[in-house]
Amino acid sequence: MKVGVIGGTGRVGSRLIAHLRAGGHQGVALVRSAGVDVVTGEGLREGLEGCEVCVDVSTPPAFDESSLRFQEAAMAHMVEAGRAAGVGHFVVLSIVGCDDVPQVPYYAAKAYQEQALADSGVPWSVLRATQFHEFIPDVMDWTTERGVVRLPPTPLQPVAAADVVNVLVDVVLGPPTRARANLAGPESLALDDLARHVLALHPDGRAVVTDEQAGIFAAVPGAELTAPHDATIAPTTFDEWLRDSWPA
Ligand SMILES: NC(=O)c1ccc[n+]([C@@H]2O[C@H](COP(=O)([O-])OP(=O)(O)OC[C@H]3O[C@@H](n4cnc5c(N)ncnc54)[C@H](OP(=O)(O)O)[C@@H]3O)[C@@H](O)[C@H]2O)c1
C-alpha cells in the first residue's frame, strides 16, 4: 500500500514511514523540505498521486491562536488534493480530550481539525493520543527561567511516540472507521512530577517548582487530558522511556 504522510519527517512521521517500509508498504514524506506545503497546498496533489491513504502528522509552527489558521488551511488542502488524487482513506493523529479544553488554542485547533475531517464527506479515521513522553522535555524548556522549571500539577497520561506509531500503523492500514479512537500511556502523573522524574534520572542543574499559573497546561481545569474509559493503554511507562530512550 502507498501512503502519503504529511509531516513524514517528524517525530511520529519518520517512525511511521520506517514502520510502513518494514511491513512492505511505501510511505512518502509530504513535507516542506520535499516541496510540499499543506498550508499553501503546494505540491500536495502531485505528492498524493497513487496513494491509497493520506495521513496528517504535521505540526503548526506555534502553539498559539495561529494554529487554528494552520489547521483550517491544512484540512481544506488535504481533502481537496486527496480527493483529486483518488485517496480512499484520510487519517489524522489528534490529541485525547482536545475538544474538552478549548481554552488551549492548540487543542481547540486540533478539535477543529478532527471535525473538519469528519464533516468533509471523505472516508476517515482519527487516532487521538495523549502527550508524548518525548514532549515533556520541550514543555519543561518553555517554562524554564534562571534554572527553575515552573509547571502546574495538571494530570497527564503520557505515551511513548513509538507506542503511538505501533497503533497508528494499524489505523492507517485498516479500513476507514469514521470514528475517534483513544490511546494513552499506562500511568497518570502530575505534570510537575513528570518534570521531577526527568531531572531525577537526568539532572541538569534545574529545579522544579509547582506553579498553578505556568505554561499552556495551566488552562486545563482537571483530568481532561488523561485516558477516557475506552482508551487503548500502551505499555511503555515514562520512567522506562527516560531510562531506555533518553535523550528525547
Ligand atoms: N507532541 C505531542 O505530545 C502530541 C500528542 C498527541 C498528538 N500529537 C500530534 O502528533 C502529530 C505529530 O507530532 P510530532 O511531534 O511528530 O511533530 P513534529 O516532530 O513537530 O513534526 C512535524 C512535521 O510536520 C511537517 N510540517 C510542518 N509544517 C508543514 C507544512 N506547512 N506542510 C507540510 N509539512 C509540514 C514538518 O516537516 P517540514 O518542517 O519539513 O515541513 C515535520 O515533518 C501532530 O499532528 C500533533 O498534533 C502530538
Short mmCIF file of C-alpha atoms and ligand atoms in Angstrom, two decimals:
data_model
loop_
_atom_site.label_atom_id
_atom_site.label_comp_id
_atom_site.label_asym_id
_atom_site.label_seq_id
_atom_site.Cartn_x
_atom_site.Cartn_y
_atom_site.Cartn_z
CA MET A 1 0.00 0.00 0.00
CA LYS A 2 1.25 3.52 -0.80
CA VAL A 3 0.71 6.05 2.00
CA GLY A 4 1.24 9.81 1.79
CA VAL A 5 2.46 11.13 5.15
CA ILE A 6 2.02 14.89 5.67
CA GLY A 7 4.67 15.60 8.32
CA GLY A 8 6.58 12.46 7.36
CA THR A 9 9.95 13.73 8.66
CA GLY A 10 8.68 14.50 12.18
CA ARG A 11 8.87 12.54 15.41
CA VAL A 12 5.87 10.37 14.51
CA GLY A 13 6.02 10.70 10.73
CA SER A 14 9.57 9.39 10.30
CA ARG A 15 8.83 6.39 12.54
CA LEU A 16 5.58 5.72 10.70
CA ILE A 17 7.33 5.67 7.31
CA ALA A 18 10.03 3.30 8.65
CA HIS A 19 7.32 1.04 10.09
CA LEU A 20 5.38 1.01 6.80
CA ARG A 21 8.54 0.19 4.84
CA ALA A 22 9.43 -2.64 7.24
CA GLY A 23 5.98 -4.10 6.53
CA GLY A 24 6.48 -3.99 2.76
CA HIS A 25 4.46 -0.81 2.21
CA GLN A 26 5.52 2.54 0.78
CA GLY A 27 5.43 5.72 2.87
CA VAL A 28 6.06 9.06 1.15
CA ALA A 29 7.04 12.09 3.28
CA LEU A 30 4.97 15.11 2.22
CA VAL A 31 6.87 17.96 3.90
CA ARG A 32 8.17 21.41 3.04
CA SER A 33 11.73 20.15 2.65
CA ALA A 34 10.37 17.89 -0.13
CA GLY A 35 8.46 20.76 -1.79
CA VAL A 36 5.06 20.02 -0.23
CA ASP A 37 3.32 22.61 1.94
CA VAL A 38 -0.03 21.62 3.43
CA VAL A 39 -0.78 25.26 4.34
CA THR A 40 -0.46 26.62 0.80
CA GLY A 41 -1.36 23.32 -0.87
CA GLU A 42 1.83 23.44 -2.97
CA GLY A 43 2.89 20.00 -4.25
CA LEU A 44 0.20 18.10 -2.34
CA ARG A 45 -1.88 16.90 -5.29
CA GLU A 46 1.26 15.58 -7.04
CA GLY A 47 2.64 14.09 -3.83
CA LEU A 48 -0.54 12.11 -3.25
CA GLU A 49 -0.51 10.57 -6.74
CA GLY A 50 -1.06 6.81 -6.40
CA CYS A 51 -1.58 6.95 -2.60
CA GLU A 52 -4.41 4.87 -1.16
CA VAL A 53 -4.12 6.56 2.23
CA CYS A 54 -3.19 10.08 3.35
CA VAL A 55 -2.10 10.64 6.97
CA ASP A 56 -1.62 14.05 8.56
CA VAL A 57 1.00 14.08 11.34
CA SER A 58 2.20 17.64 10.69
CA THR A 59 2.50 20.28 13.40
CA PRO A 60 1.88 24.03 13.21
CA PRO A 61 4.92 26.20 13.96
CA ALA A 62 3.41 27.74 17.12
CA PHE A 63 1.06 26.62 19.91
CA ASP A 64 -0.91 29.90 19.86
CA GLU A 65 -4.04 31.11 18.02
CA SER A 66 -2.22 30.81 14.67
CA SER A 67 -2.55 27.02 14.92
CA LEU A 68 -6.25 27.31 14.01
CA ARG A 69 -5.41 29.06 10.73
CA PHE A 70 -2.85 26.31 10.04
CA GLN A 71 -5.47 23.57 10.54
CA GLU A 72 -8.14 25.39 8.52
CA ALA A 73 -5.81 25.60 5.53
CA ALA A 74 -4.30 22.14 6.06
CA MET A 75 -7.61 20.30 6.22
CA ALA A 76 -9.02 22.09 3.18
CA HIS A 77 -5.93 21.28 1.12
CA MET A 78 -5.62 17.69 2.36
CA VAL A 79 -9.22 16.85 1.48
CA GLU A 80 -9.20 18.69 -1.86
CA ALA A 81 -5.87 17.26 -3.04
CA GLY A 82 -6.66 13.79 -1.67
CA ARG A 83 -10.00 13.68 -3.47
CA ALA A 84 -8.39 14.79 -6.72
CA ALA A 85 -5.71 12.09 -6.36
CA GLY A 86 -8.27 9.37 -5.59
CA VAL A 87 -7.17 8.75 -1.97
CA GLY A 88 -9.57 6.32 -0.26
CA HIS A 89 -8.73 6.86 3.42
CA PHE A 90 -7.79 10.03 5.33
CA VAL A 91 -6.18 9.70 8.78
CA VAL A 92 -5.38 12.38 11.37
CA LEU A 93 -3.36 11.97 14.57
CA SER A 94 -5.06 14.12 17.20
CA ILE A 95 -4.98 14.61 20.96
CA VAL A 96 -7.03 12.95 23.72
CA GLY A 97 -9.52 15.42 25.20
CA CYS A 98 -8.70 18.25 22.76
CA ASP A 99 -12.36 19.22 22.47
CA ASP A 100 -12.67 19.46 26.27
CA VAL A 101 -10.03 22.19 26.62
CA PRO A 102 -10.88 24.94 24.12
CA GLN A 103 -9.01 27.34 26.45
CA VAL A 104 -5.77 25.92 24.98
CA PRO A 105 -5.64 27.34 21.41
CA TYR A 106 -3.54 24.47 20.02
CA TYR A 107 -6.07 21.93 21.33
CA ALA A 108 -9.02 23.94 20.01
CA ALA A 109 -7.30 23.84 16.62
CA LYS A 110 -6.88 20.03 16.85
CA ALA A 111 -10.61 19.70 17.70
CA TYR A 112 -11.35 21.83 14.63
CA GLN A 113 -9.06 19.59 12.52
CA GLU A 114 -10.92 16.43 13.60
CA GLN A 115 -14.35 17.91 12.97
CA ALA A 116 -13.38 19.37 9.59
CA LEU A 117 -12.24 15.92 8.50
CA ALA A 118 -15.38 14.22 9.84
CA ASP A 119 -17.60 16.80 8.10
CA SER A 120 -15.75 16.66 4.77
CA GLY A 121 -17.52 13.59 3.41
CA VAL A 122 -14.31 11.61 2.73
CA PRO A 123 -13.65 8.21 4.39
CA TRP A 124 -11.71 8.99 7.59
CA SER A 125 -10.23 7.74 10.85
CA VAL A 126 -8.86 9.71 13.81
CA LEU A 127 -6.41 8.36 16.38
CA ARG A 128 -6.20 10.53 19.50
CA ALA A 129 -3.06 10.13 21.62
CA THR A 130 -2.13 11.71 24.93
CA GLN A 131 1.01 13.88 25.23
CA PHE A 132 4.13 12.05 24.07
CA HIS A 133 6.87 11.18 26.58
CA GLU A 134 9.19 12.99 24.14
CA PHE A 135 7.12 16.19 24.52
CA ILE A 136 7.66 16.62 28.29
CA PRO A 137 11.27 17.94 28.00
CA ASP A 138 10.00 20.55 25.48
CA VAL A 139 7.29 21.63 27.91
CA MET A 140 9.91 21.96 30.65
CA ASP A 141 12.10 24.16 28.44
CA TRP A 142 9.18 26.52 27.67
CA THR A 143 8.79 27.48 31.33
CA THR A 144 12.42 27.41 32.47
CA GLU A 145 13.77 30.68 33.83
CA ARG A 146 17.08 31.11 35.63
CA GLY A 147 17.44 27.37 36.31
CA VAL A 148 13.89 26.90 37.62
CA VAL A 149 11.20 24.91 35.77
CA ARG A 150 7.75 26.17 36.77
CA LEU A 151 4.85 23.83 35.99
CA PRO A 152 1.31 23.19 37.24
CA PRO A 153 0.23 19.79 38.64
CA THR A 154 -2.01 19.13 35.61
CA PRO A 155 -2.77 15.39 35.35
CA LEU A 156 -1.31 13.88 32.16
CA GLN A 157 -1.05 10.27 30.99
CA PRO A 158 1.83 10.43 28.51
CA VAL A 159 2.63 7.79 25.91
CA ALA A 160 5.82 6.88 24.05
CA ALA A 161 5.88 8.04 20.41
CA ALA A 162 6.99 4.53 19.41
CA ASP A 163 3.86 3.09 21.04
CA VAL A 164 1.73 5.65 19.19
CA VAL A 165 3.23 4.58 15.87
CA ASN A 166 2.56 0.90 16.62
CA VAL A 167 -1.15 1.71 16.90
CA LEU A 168 -1.23 4.35 14.16
CA VAL A 169 0.15 1.95 11.57
CA ASP A 170 -2.80 -0.40 12.14
CA VAL A 171 -5.24 2.51 11.75
CA VAL A 172 -3.51 3.55 8.52
CA LEU A 173 -3.54 0.04 7.04
CA GLY A 174 -7.08 -0.74 8.25
CA PRO A 175 -10.42 0.37 6.80
CA PRO A 176 -11.79 3.89 7.50
CA THR A 177 -13.58 3.81 10.87
CA ARG A 178 -15.31 7.22 10.74
CA ALA A 179 -14.58 7.34 14.47
CA ARG A 180 -12.11 8.74 17.01
CA ALA A 181 -10.07 6.09 18.89
CA ASN A 182 -8.15 7.00 22.06
CA LEU A 183 -4.64 5.92 23.07
CA ALA A 184 -2.85 6.72 26.35
CA GLY A 185 0.19 5.67 28.32
CA PRO A 186 -0.05 3.37 31.35
CA GLU A 187 0.14 5.97 34.18
CA SER A 188 -1.42 9.29 35.06
CA LEU A 189 1.05 11.70 36.70
CA ALA A 190 1.02 15.39 37.53
CA LEU A 191 2.98 17.48 35.02
CA ASP A 192 5.24 19.00 37.70
CA ASP A 193 6.04 15.48 38.93
CA LEU A 194 6.83 14.30 35.39
CA ALA A 195 9.43 17.09 35.28
CA ARG A 196 10.81 15.89 38.64
CA HIS A 197 11.15 12.37 37.19
CA VAL A 198 13.11 13.79 34.24
CA LEU A 199 15.53 15.68 36.47
CA ALA A 200 15.90 12.81 38.97
CA LEU A 201 17.14 10.50 36.19
CA HIS A 202 18.85 13.15 34.05
CA PRO A 203 19.86 16.03 36.35
CA ASP A 204 20.97 19.19 34.55
CA GLY A 205 21.11 21.65 37.46
CA ARG A 206 17.49 22.80 37.15
CA ALA A 207 14.91 22.56 39.92
CA VAL A 208 11.13 22.15 39.59
CA VAL A 209 8.71 24.50 41.34
CA THR A 210 4.96 23.85 41.31
CA ASP A 211 3.20 26.86 39.80
CA GLU A 212 -0.55 26.67 39.07
CA GLN A 213 -0.26 29.52 36.54
CA ALA A 214 2.74 28.42 34.48
CA GLY A 215 2.61 27.45 30.82
CA ILE A 216 -0.16 26.30 28.48
CA PHE A 217 -1.28 23.39 30.70
CA ALA A 218 -2.31 25.80 33.48
CA ALA A 219 -5.53 26.37 31.50
CA VAL A 220 -6.55 22.69 31.80
CA PRO A 221 -9.14 22.51 34.61
CA GLY A 222 -8.93 18.81 35.55
CA ALA A 223 -8.19 15.35 34.15
CA GLU A 224 -9.48 16.12 30.62
CA LEU A 225 -6.18 15.05 29.02
CA THR A 226 -5.94 11.63 30.71
CA ALA A 227 -7.26 8.34 29.32
CA PRO A 228 -11.02 8.09 28.79
CA HIS A 229 -12.60 4.75 29.76
CA ASP A 230 -12.43 3.38 26.21
CA ALA A 231 -8.75 4.18 25.63
CA THR A 232 -6.18 1.63 24.49
CA ILE A 233 -3.38 1.64 27.08
CA ALA A 234 0.14 1.49 25.65
CA PRO A 235 2.87 -0.37 27.55
CA THR A 236 5.87 1.97 27.98
CA THR A 237 5.95 3.88 31.28
CA PHE A 238 7.51 7.34 31.48
CA ASP A 239 10.35 6.05 33.67
CA GLU A 240 11.08 3.17 31.25
CA TRP A 241 11.26 5.69 28.43
CA LEU A 242 13.50 8.00 30.49
CA ARG A 243 15.82 5.08 31.22
CA ASP A 244 15.88 3.40 27.81
CA SER A 245 15.23 6.09 25.20
CA TRP A 246 16.96 9.23 26.53
CA PRO A 247 17.91 11.67 25.06
CA ALA A 248 14.46 12.57 23.80
N1 LIG B 1 3.55 16.20 20.78
C1 LIG B 1 2.60 15.53 21.43
O1 LIG B 1 2.69 15.29 22.64
C2 LIG B 1 1.37 15.04 20.67
C3 LIG B 1 0.38 14.32 21.34
C4 LIG B 1 -0.71 13.83 20.61
C5 LIG B 1 -0.81 14.10 19.23
N2 LIG B 1 0.17 14.84 18.64
C6 LIG B 1 0.05 15.09 17.18
O2 LIG B 1 1.00 14.25 16.54
C7 LIG B 1 1.37 14.81 15.29
C8 LIG B 1 2.86 14.62 15.08
O3 LIG B 1 3.61 15.30 16.06
P1 LIG B 1 5.19 15.27 16.02
O4 LIG B 1 5.67 15.59 17.40
O5 LIG B 1 5.64 14.02 15.34
O6 LIG B 1 5.52 16.52 15.05
P2 LIG B 1 6.94 17.12 14.67
O7 LIG B 1 8.05 16.23 15.11
O8 LIG B 1 6.94 18.56 15.13
O9 LIG B 1 6.94 17.09 13.07
C9 LIG B 1 6.18 18.00 12.35
C10 LIG B 1 6.23 17.61 10.87
O10 LIG B 1 5.33 18.50 10.18
C11 LIG B 1 5.99 18.95 9.00
N3 LIG B 1 5.39 20.24 8.63
C12 LIG B 1 5.32 21.38 9.37
N4 LIG B 1 4.72 22.34 8.67
C13 LIG B 1 4.35 21.79 7.48
C14 LIG B 1 3.70 22.29 6.32
N5 LIG B 1 3.26 23.56 6.25
N6 LIG B 1 3.48 21.45 5.29
C15 LIG B 1 3.91 20.15 5.33
N7 LIG B 1 4.55 19.62 6.40
C16 LIG B 1 4.78 20.43 7.46
C17 LIG B 1 7.47 19.02 9.38
O11 LIG B 1 8.32 18.94 8.25
P3 LIG B 1 8.86 20.26 7.47
O12 LIG B 1 9.26 21.24 8.53
O13 LIG B 1 9.99 19.75 6.61
O14 LIG B 1 7.72 20.75 6.65
C18 LIG B 1 7.60 17.73 10.22
O15 LIG B 1 7.78 16.62 9.35
C19 LIG B 1 0.86 16.26 15.30
O16 LIG B 1 -0.29 16.35 14.49
C20 LIG B 1 0.47 16.50 16.75
O17 LIG B 1 -0.61 17.40 16.90
C21 LIG B 1 1.26 15.30 19.30
#
